[in-house]
Amino acid sequence: MDCLFCAIIEGAIPSKKVYEDEFSYAFLDINPQAPVHCLVVPKKHISSIDEVSEDNRDTVSGVLLAIPKIAKLLGLEGGYRVISNVGEDGCQSVKHLHFHILGGKKLPETMA
Ligand code: 5GP
Ligand code: ZN
């Protein structure tokens, strides 16, 4: 399967790794939208939140459990925002489930 984030997880495409465990891989976004912008993805390919099901609950919960650990590693003591875009209307550009972790400043209330 031709998937950018699978290639990043495999190391075929370089990334700035922040965190890794059994279920998840986190790396800095190439085009940051905030002073801190990290992506956390499941190591197993899941297309989006729309594909979350009982079958992949361990993987998905593993990724969610990693988020506060990653936020600590990134020094986001003041808080942060987690976003996952889904499908066409959500402007999802990479079809591998990912959570944006944004922070490092007071984020605008209107930022969707
Ligand atoms: P989406 O628009 O699908 O929610 O988010 C995809 C994110 O992946 C974007 O924020 C984009 O900047 C990031 N991205 C796209 N290609 C690469 C890449 O090759 N490396 C990294 N680190 N981030 C990427
Ligand atoms: Zn993938």
Coordinates of N, CA and C in Angstrom, one line a residue, residues 18-63:
V18 N 9.6 11.9 18.0 CA 9.4 12.4 19.3 C 9.2 11.3 20.3
Y19 N 8.5 10.2 19.9 CA 8.1 9.2 20.8 C 7.7 7.9 20.0
E20 N 7.9 6.8 20.6 CA 7.5 5.5 19.9 C 7.2 4.5 21.0
D21 N 6.2 3.7 20.8 CA 5.9 2.6 21.7 C 5.3 1.4 20.8
E22 N 4.8 0.4 21.5 CA 4.3 -0.7 20.8 C 3.2 -0.4 19.7
F23 N 2.4 0.6 20.1 CA 1.2 0.9 19.2 C 1.4 2.2 18.4
S24 N 2.2 3.1 18.9 CA 2.2 4.5 18.3 C 3.6 5.0 17.9
Y25 N 3.6 6.0 17.0 CA 4.8 6.6 16.5 C 4.4 8.1 16.4
A26 N 5.3 9.0 17.0 CA 5.0 10.4 17.0 C 6.2 11.1 16.4
F27 N 5.9 12.1 15.6 CA 7.0 12.9 14.9 C 6.5 14.3 14.6
L28 N 7.5 15.2 14.4 CA 7.1 16.6 14.2 C 6.5 16.8 12.8
D29 N 5.5 17.7 12.8 CA 4.9 18.0 11.5 C 5.9 18.8 10.6
I30 N 5.9 18.5 9.3 CA 6.8 19.1 8.4 C 6.4 20.6 8.1
N31 N 5.2 20.9 8.4 CA 4.7 22.2 8.1 C 3.9 22.8 9.3
P32 N 4.7 23.1 10.4 CA 4.0 23.4 11.7 C 3.0 24.5 11.6
Q33 N 1.8 24.3 12.3 CA 0.8 25.3 12.4 C 0.8 26.0 13.7
A34 N 1.7 25.7 14.6 CA 1.8 26.2 15.9 C 3.3 26.1 16.3
P35 N 3.7 26.8 17.4 CA 5.1 26.6 17.8 C 5.5 25.2 18.1
V36 N 4.6 24.4 18.6 CA 4.8 22.9 18.7 C 3.7 22.2 17.9
H37 N 4.1 21.4 16.9 CA 3.1 20.7 16.1 C 3.7 19.3 15.8
C38 N 3.0 18.3 16.5 CA 3.5 16.9 16.4 C 2.3 16.1 15.9
L39 N 2.7 15.0 15.2 CA 1.6 14.1 14.8 C 1.9 12.8 15.5
V40 N 0.8 12.1 15.9 CA 0.9 10.8 16.5 C 0.0 9.9 15.7
V41 N 0.6 8.8 15.3 CA -0.1 7.8 14.4 C 0.0 6.4 14.9
P42 N -1.0 5.6 14.6 CA -0.9 4.1 15.0 C 0.1 3.5 14.0
K43 N 0.9 2.6 14.6 CA 1.9 1.8 13.7 C 1.2 1.0 12.7
K44 N 0.0 0.5 13.1 CA -0.8 -0.3 12.2 C -1.7 0.6 11.4
H45 N -1.7 0.4 10.1 CA -2.5 1.3 9.2 C -4.0 1.3 9.5
I46 N -4.5 2.4 9.8 CA -6.0 2.7 9.9 C -6.2 4.0 9.2
S47 N -7.2 4.0 8.3 CA -7.3 5.1 7.4 C -7.7 6.5 8.1
S48 N -8.6 6.4 9.1 CA -9.1 7.6 9.8 C -9.9 7.1 11.0
I49 N -10.4 8.1 11.8 CA -11.2 7.8 12.9 C -12.5 7.1 12.4
D50 N -12.9 7.3 11.2 CA -14.0 6.7 10.6 C -13.9 5.1 10.6
E51 N -12.6 4.7 10.6 CA -12.4 3.2 10.5 C -12.1 2.6 11.9
V52 N -12.3 3.4 13.0 CA -12.1 2.9 14.3 C -13.2 1.9 14.6
S53 N -12.8 0.7 15.2 CA -13.8 -0.3 15.5 C -13.3 -1.2 16.6
E54 N -14.2 -2.1 17.0 CA -13.8 -3.1 18.0 C -12.5 -3.8 17.6
D55 N -12.3 -4.1 16.3 CA -11.2 -4.8 15.8 C -9.9 -4.1 16.1
N56 N -9.9 -2.8 16.1 CA -8.6 -2.1 16.3 C -8.6 -1.3 17.6
R57 N -9.4 -1.7 18.6 CA -9.5 -0.9 19.8 C -8.2 -0.8 20.6
D58 N -7.4 -1.9 20.6 CA -6.2 -1.9 21.3 C -5.2 -0.9 20.7
T59 N -5.1 -0.9 19.4 CA -4.2 0.0 18.7 C -4.6 1.5 19.0
V60 N -5.9 1.7 18.8 CA -6.4 3.1 19.0 C -6.3 3.6 20.4
S61 N -6.6 2.7 21.4 CA -6.4 3.1 22.7 C -4.9 3.3 23.1
G62 N -4.1 2.5 22.5 CA -2.6 2.7 22.7 C -2.2 4.1 22.2
V63 N -2.7 4.5 21.1 CA -2.3 5.8 20.5 C -2.9 6.9 21.5

